[in-house]
Amino acid sequence: MTTSPRLSAVVVHYGDPEPTRRCLDSLAGVDPGVLEVILVDQMPVQCGDHPAATRRIDVRTNLG
């Protein structure tokens, strides 16, 4: 039986990818059975793939 993670963290990226990558790096050691990491990746410069992100949402424009 598969269970859902207990917590979800939504990381919104916009602009400089380095702060976003550092944030994702800090979440990388958390058990994915406990924490789901959702990356909302926005233009103009996208962060790209990261192993900590269990789900990724690509957005072409800044939605505010």
PDB file of N, CA and C in Angstrom:
ATOM      1  N   MET A   1       0.829  -1.177   0.000  1.00  0.00           N
ATOM      2  CA  MET A   1       0.000   0.000   0.000  1.00  0.00           C
ATOM      3  C   MET A   1       0.880   1.249   0.000  1.00  0.00           C
ATOM      4  N   THR A   2       0.606   2.167  -0.923  1.00  0.00           N
ATOM      5  CA  THR A   2       1.350   3.415  -1.023  1.00  0.00           C
ATOM      6  C   THR A   2       0.629   4.496  -0.242  1.00  0.00           C
ATOM      7  N   THR A   3       1.384   5.231   0.557  1.00  0.00           N
ATOM      8  CA  THR A   3       0.787   6.328   1.301  1.00  0.00           C
ATOM      9  C   THR A   3       1.298   7.652   0.760  1.00  0.00           C
ATOM     10  N   SER A   4       0.502   8.692   0.927  1.00  0.00           N
ATOM     11  CA  SER A   4       0.893  10.023   0.492  1.00  0.00           C
ATOM     12  C   SER A   4       1.848  10.632   1.508  1.00  0.00           C
ATOM     13  N   PRO A   5       2.721  11.541   1.045  1.00  0.00           N
ATOM     14  CA  PRO A   5       3.596  12.229   1.986  1.00  0.00           C
ATOM     15  C   PRO A   5       2.777  13.009   3.009  1.00  0.00           C
ATOM     16  N   ARG A   6       3.335  13.170   4.197  1.00  0.00           N
ATOM     17  CA  ARG A   6       2.648  13.913   5.253  1.00  0.00           C
ATOM     18  C   ARG A   6       2.682  15.414   5.038  1.00  0.00           C
ATOM     19  N   LEU A   7       3.755  15.901   4.415  1.00  0.00           N
ATOM     20  CA  LEU A   7       3.944  17.335   4.210  1.00  0.00           C
ATOM     21  C   LEU A   7       4.267  17.631   2.760  1.00  0.00           C
ATOM     22  N   SER A   8       3.889  18.828   2.334  1.00  0.00           N
ATOM     23  CA  SER A   8       4.269  19.301   1.005  1.00  0.00           C
ATOM     24  C   SER A   8       4.940  20.654   1.160  1.00  0.00           C
ATOM     25  N   ALA A   9       6.042  20.842   0.451  1.00  0.00           N
ATOM     26  CA  ALA A   9       6.730  22.132   0.407  1.00  0.00           C
ATOM     27  C   ALA A   9       6.658  22.619  -1.031  1.00  0.00           C
ATOM     28  N   VAL A  10       6.152  23.829  -1.219  1.00  0.00           N
ATOM     29  CA  VAL A  10       6.087  24.426  -2.546  1.00  0.00           C
ATOM     30  C   VAL A  10       7.196  25.465  -2.630  1.00  0.00           C
ATOM     31  N   VAL A  11       8.129  25.248  -3.549  1.00  0.00           N
ATOM     32  CA  VAL A  11       9.246  26.162  -3.757  1.00  0.00           C
ATOM     33  C   VAL A  11       8.989  26.875  -5.077  1.00  0.00           C
ATOM     34  N   VAL A  12       8.826  28.193  -5.007  1.00  0.00           N
ATOM     35  CA  VAL A  12       8.552  28.985  -6.207  1.00  0.00           C
ATOM     36  C   VAL A  12       9.847  29.637  -6.665  1.00  0.00           C
ATOM     37  N   HIS A  13      10.236  29.328  -7.888  1.00  0.00           N
ATOM     38  CA  HIS A  13      11.462  29.901  -8.463  1.00  0.00           C
ATOM     39  C   HIS A  13      11.114  31.007  -9.435  1.00  0.00           C
ATOM     40  N   TYR A  14      11.850  32.129  -9.306  1.00  0.00           N
ATOM     41  CA  TYR A  14      11.752  33.206 -10.293  1.00  0.00           C
ATOM     42  C   TYR A  14      13.075  33.949 -10.299  1.00  0.00           C
ATOM     43  N   GLY A  15      13.661  34.127 -11.458  1.00  0.00           N
ATOM     44  CA  GLY A  15      14.896  34.901 -11.573  1.00  0.00           C
ATOM     45  C   GLY A  15      16.137  34.056 -11.370  1.00  0.00           C
ATOM     46  N   ASP A  16      16.966  34.454 -10.397  1.00  0.00           N
ATOM     47  CA  ASP A  16      18.250  33.805 -10.133  1.00  0.00           C
ATOM     48  C   ASP A  16      18.037  32.387  -9.612  1.00  0.00           C
ATOM     49  N   PRO A  17      18.548  31.356 -10.293  1.00  0.00           N
ATOM     50  CA  PRO A  17      18.316  29.982  -9.851  1.00  0.00           C
ATOM     51  C   PRO A  17      19.134  29.554  -8.625  1.00  0.00           C
ATOM     52  N   GLU A  18      20.207  30.266  -8.282  1.00  0.00           N
ATOM     53  CA  GLU A  18      21.057  29.821  -7.174  1.00  0.00           C
ATOM     54  C   GLU A  18      20.341  29.761  -5.825  1.00  0.00           C
ATOM     55  N   PRO A  19      19.583  30.784  -5.411  1.00  0.00           N
ATOM     56  CA  PRO A  19      18.865  30.664  -4.131  1.00  0.00           C
ATOM     57  C   PRO A  19      17.861  29.502  -4.130  1.00  0.00           C
ATOM     58  N   THR A  20      17.238  29.273  -5.282  1.00  0.00           N
ATOM     59  CA  THR A  20      16.281  28.169  -5.380  1.00  0.00           C
ATOM     60  C   THR A  20      16.994  26.832  -5.236  1.00  0.00           C
ATOM     61  N   ARG A  21      18.131  26.690  -5.879  1.00  0.00           N
ATOM     62  CA  ARG A  21      18.902  25.444  -5.773  1.00  0.00           C
ATOM     63  C   ARG A  21      19.373  25.212  -4.342  1.00  0.00           C
ATOM     64  N   ARG A  22      19.792  26.273  -3.643  1.00  0.00           N
ATOM     65  CA  ARG A  22      20.209  26.118  -2.240  1.00  0.00           C
ATOM     66  C   ARG A  22      19.037  25.671  -1.379  1.00  0.00           C
ATOM     67  N   CYS A  23      17.867  26.218  -1.636  1.00  0.00           N
ATOM     68  CA  CYS A  23      16.665  25.808  -0.904  1.00  0.00           C
ATOM     69  C   CYS A  23      16.363  24.335  -1.167  1.00  0.00           C
ATOM     70  N   LEU A  24      16.401  23.931  -2.423  1.00  0.00           N
ATOM     71  CA  LEU A  24      16.144  22.537  -2.772  1.00  0.00           C
ATOM     72  C   LEU A  24      17.209  21.611  -2.201  1.00  0.00           C
ATOM     73  N   ASP A  25      18.470  22.064  -2.194  1.00  0.00           N
ATOM     74  CA  ASP A  25      19.549  21.269  -1.597  1.00  0.00           C
ATOM     75  C   ASP A  25      19.268  20.998  -0.121  1.00  0.00           C
ATOM     76  N   SER A  26      18.727  21.999   0.574  1.00  0.00           N
ATOM     77  CA  SER A  26      18.446  21.834   2.000  1.00  0.00           C
ATOM     78  C   SER A  26      17.316  20.841   2.251  1.00  0.00           C
ATOM     79  N   LEU A  27      16.463  20.642   1.266  1.00  0.00           N
ATOM     80  CA  LEU A  27      15.340  19.701   1.394  1.00  0.00           C
ATOM     81  C   LEU A  27      15.688  18.311   0.871  1.00  0.00           C
ATOM     82  N   ALA A  28      16.829  18.167   0.228  1.00  0.00           N
ATOM     83  CA  ALA A  28      17.187  16.920  -0.453  1.00  0.00           C
ATOM     84  C   ALA A  28      17.317  15.726   0.483  1.00  0.00           C
ATOM     85  N   GLY A  29      17.690  15.933   1.728  1.00  0.00           N
ATOM     86  CA  GLY A  29      17.900  14.813   2.635  1.00  0.00           C
ATOM     87  C   GLY A  29      16.651  14.316   3.330  1.00  0.00           C
ATOM     88  N   VAL A  30      15.515  14.982   3.120  1.00  0.00           N
ATOM     89  CA  VAL A  30      14.271  14.588   3.777  1.00  0.00           C
ATOM     90  C   VAL A  30      13.643  13.421   3.024  1.00  0.00           C
ATOM     91  N   ASP A  31      13.188  12.441   3.767  1.00  0.00           N
ATOM     92  CA  ASP A  31      12.553  11.241   3.195  1.00  0.00           C
ATOM     93  C   ASP A  31      11.362  11.642   2.321  1.00  0.00           C
ATOM     94  N   PRO A  32      11.342  11.244   1.025  1.00  0.00           N
ATOM     95  CA  PRO A  32      10.220  11.593   0.152  1.00  0.00           C
ATOM     96  C   PRO A  32       8.896  10.966   0.583  1.00  0.00           C
ATOM     97  N   GLY A  33       8.960   9.971   1.469  1.00  0.00           N
ATOM     98  CA  GLY A  33       7.723   9.423   2.016  1.00  0.00           C
ATOM     99  C   GLY A  33       7.081  10.350   3.026  1.00  0.00           C
ATOM    100  N   VAL A  34       7.874  11.294   3.521  1.00  0.00           N
ATOM    101  CA  VAL A  34       7.388  12.264   4.503  1.00  0.00           C
ATOM    102  C   VAL A  34       7.124  13.616   3.852  1.00  0.00           C
ATOM    103  N   LEU A  35       7.991  14.022   2.922  1.00  0.00           N
ATOM    104  CA  LEU A  35       7.909  15.358   2.331  1.00  0.00           C
ATOM    105  C   LEU A  35       7.863  15.285   0.818  1.00  0.00           C
ATOM    106  N   GLU A  36       6.853  15.904   0.255  1.00  0.00           N
ATOM    107  CA  GLU A  36       6.738  16.088  -1.193  1.00  0.00           C
ATOM    108  C   GLU A  36       7.241  17.499  -1.488  1.00  0.00           C
ATOM    109  N   VAL A  37       8.177  17.637  -2.416  1.00  0.00           N
ATOM    110  CA  VAL A  37       8.706  18.951  -2.781  1.00  0.00           C
ATOM    111  C   VAL A  37       8.207  19.304  -4.178  1.00  0.00           C
ATOM    112  N   ILE A  38       7.422  20.359  -4.254  1.00  0.00           N
ATOM    113  CA  ILE A  38       6.850  20.810  -5.526  1.00  0.00           C
ATOM    114  C   ILE A  38       7.610  22.056  -5.956  1.00  0.00           C
ATOM    115  N   LEU A  39       8.244  21.995  -7.106  1.00  0.00           N
ATOM    116  CA  LEU A  39       8.967  23.142  -7.652  1.00  0.00           C
ATOM    117  C   LEU A  39       8.109  23.824  -8.706  1.00  0.00           C
ATOM    118  N   VAL A  40       7.785  25.087  -8.478  1.00  0.00           N
ATOM    119  CA  VAL A  40       7.096  25.907  -9.477  1.00  0.00           C
ATOM    120  C   VAL A  40       8.189  26.716 -10.155  1.00  0.00           C
ATOM    121  N   ASP A  41       8.505  26.348 -11.371  1.00  0.00           N
ATOM    122  CA  ASP A  41       9.645  26.902 -12.096  1.00  0.00           C
ATOM    123  C   ASP A  41       9.166  27.927 -13.110  1.00  0.00           C
ATOM    124  N   GLN A  42       9.518  29.209 -12.886  1.00  0.00           N
ATOM    125  CA  GLN A  42       9.040  30.299 -13.730  1.00  0.00           C
ATOM    126  C   GLN A  42      10.159  30.897 -14.564  1.00  0.00           C
ATOM    127  N   MET A  43       9.796  31.462 -15.673  1.00  0.00           N
ATOM    128  CA  MET A  43      10.711  32.212 -16.520  1.00  0.00           C
ATOM    129  C   MET A  43      11.024  33.511 -15.790  1.00  0.00           C
ATOM    130  N   PRO A  44      12.018  34.318 -16.145  1.00  0.00           N
ATOM    131  CA  PRO A  44      12.760  34.266 -17.388  1.00  0.00           C
ATOM    132  C   PRO A  44      13.894  33.250 -17.376  1.00  0.00           C
ATOM    133  N   VAL A  45      14.463  32.916 -16.227  1.00  0.00           N
ATOM    134  CA  VAL A  45      15.524  31.921 -16.137  1.00  0.00           C
ATOM    135  C   VAL A  45      14.993  30.770 -15.300  1.00  0.00           C
ATOM    136  N   GLN A  46      14.906  29.600 -15.882  1.00  0.00           N
ATOM    137  CA  GLN A  46      14.366  28.476 -15.138  1.00  0.00           C
ATOM    138  C   GLN A  46      15.448  27.795 -14.321  1.00  0.00           C
ATOM    139  N   CYS A  47      15.032  27.190 -13.219  1.00  0.00           N
ATOM    140  CA  CYS A  47      15.946  26.521 -12.295  1.00  0.00           C
ATOM    141  C   CYS A  47      16.434  25.194 -12.882  1.00  0.00           C
ATOM    142  N   GLY A  48      15.565  24.490 -13.547  1.00  0.00           N
ATOM    143  CA  GLY A  48      15.924  23.187 -14.109  1.00  0.00           C
ATOM    144  C   GLY A  48      15.589  22.050 -13.158  1.00  0.00           C
ATOM    145  N   ASP A  49      15.982  20.847 -13.520  1.00  0.00           N
ATOM    146  CA  ASP A  49      15.685  19.668 -12.707  1.00  0.00           C
ATOM    147  C   ASP A  49      16.531  19.651 -11.443  1.00  0.00           C
ATOM    148  N   HIS A  50      15.957  19.095 -10.393  1.00  0.00           N
ATOM    149  CA  HIS A  50      16.678  18.930  -9.131  1.00  0.00           C
ATOM    150  C   HIS A  50      16.175  17.642  -8.499  1.00  0.00           C
ATOM    151  N   PRO A  51      17.064  16.818  -7.941  1.00  0.00           N
ATOM    152  CA  PRO A  51      16.637  15.542  -7.374  1.00  0.00           C
ATOM    153  C   PRO A  51      15.693  15.665  -6.180  1.00  0.00           C
ATOM    154  N   ALA A  52      15.687  16.790  -5.493  1.00  0.00           N
ATOM    155  CA  ALA A  52      14.789  16.962  -4.339  1.00  0.00           C
ATOM    156  C   ALA A  52      13.352  17.221  -4.773  1.00  0.00           C
ATOM    157  N   ALA A  53      13.166  17.728  -5.988  1.00  0.00           N
ATOM    158  CA  ALA A  53      11.816  18.058  -6.461  1.00  0.00           C
ATOM    159  C   ALA A  53      11.092  16.780  -6.880  1.00  0.00           C
ATOM    160  N   THR A  54      10.043  16.453  -6.149  1.00  0.00           N
ATOM    161  CA  THR A  54       9.267  15.262  -6.479  1.00  0.00           C
ATOM    162  C   THR A  54       8.216  15.556  -7.545  1.00  0.00           C
ATOM    163  N   ARG A  55       7.908  16.839  -7.695  1.00  0.00           N
ATOM    164  CA  ARG A  55       6.970  17.256  -8.741  1.00  0.00           C
ATOM    165  C   ARG A  55       7.391  18.636  -9.223  1.00  0.00           C
ATOM    166  N   ARG A  56       7.236  18.883 -10.497  1.00  0.00           N
ATOM    167  CA  ARG A  56       7.655  20.158 -11.077  1.00  0.00           C
ATOM    168  C   ARG A  56       6.545  20.721 -11.925  1.00  0.00           C
ATOM    169  N   ILE A  57       6.315  22.013 -11.776  1.00  0.00           N
ATOM    170  CA  ILE A  57       5.314  22.723 -12.574  1.00  0.00           C
ATOM    171  C   ILE A  57       6.045  23.829 -13.320  1.00  0.00           C
ATOM    172  N   ASP A  58       6.045  23.766 -14.648  1.00  0.00           N
ATOM    173  CA  ASP A  58       6.685  24.795 -15.465  1.00  0.00           C
ATOM    174  C   ASP A  58       5.662  25.865 -15.801  1.00  0.00           C
ATOM    175  N   VAL A  59       6.042  27.122 -15.553  1.00  0.00           N
ATOM    176  CA  VAL A  59       5.177  28.256 -15.851  1.00  0.00           C
ATOM    177  C   VAL A  59       5.946  29.182 -16.777  1.00  0.00           C
ATOM    178  N   ARG A  60       5.332  29.584 -17.852  1.00  0.00           N
ATOM    179  CA  ARG A  60       6.016  30.397 -18.863  1.00  0.00           C
ATOM    180  C   ARG A  60       6.121  31.873 -18.474  1.00  0.00           C
ATOM    181  N   THR A  61       5.249  32.367 -17.600  1.00  0.00           N
ATOM    182  CA  THR A  61       5.280  33.761 -17.194  1.00  0.00           C
ATOM    183  C   THR A  61       5.132  33.867 -15.686  1.00  0.00           C
ATOM    184  N   ASN A  62       5.541  35.006 -15.130  1.00  0.00           N
ATOM    185  CA  ASN A  62       5.383  35.249 -13.697  1.00  0.00           C
ATOM    186  C   ASN A  62       3.908  35.529 -13.423  1.00  0.00           C
ATOM    187  N   LEU A  63       3.298  34.686 -12.615  1.00  0.00           N
ATOM    188  CA  LEU A  63       1.871  34.829 -12.334  1.00  0.00           C
ATOM    189  C   LEU A  63       1.608  35.739 -11.128  1.00  0.00           C
ATOM    190  N   GLY A  64       2.683  36.222 -10.511  1.00  0.00           N
ATOM    191  CA  GLY A  64       2.527  37.164  -9.396  1.00  0.00           C
ATOM    192  C   GLY A  64       2.371  36.533  -8.066  1.00  0.00           C
TER     193      GLY A  64
END
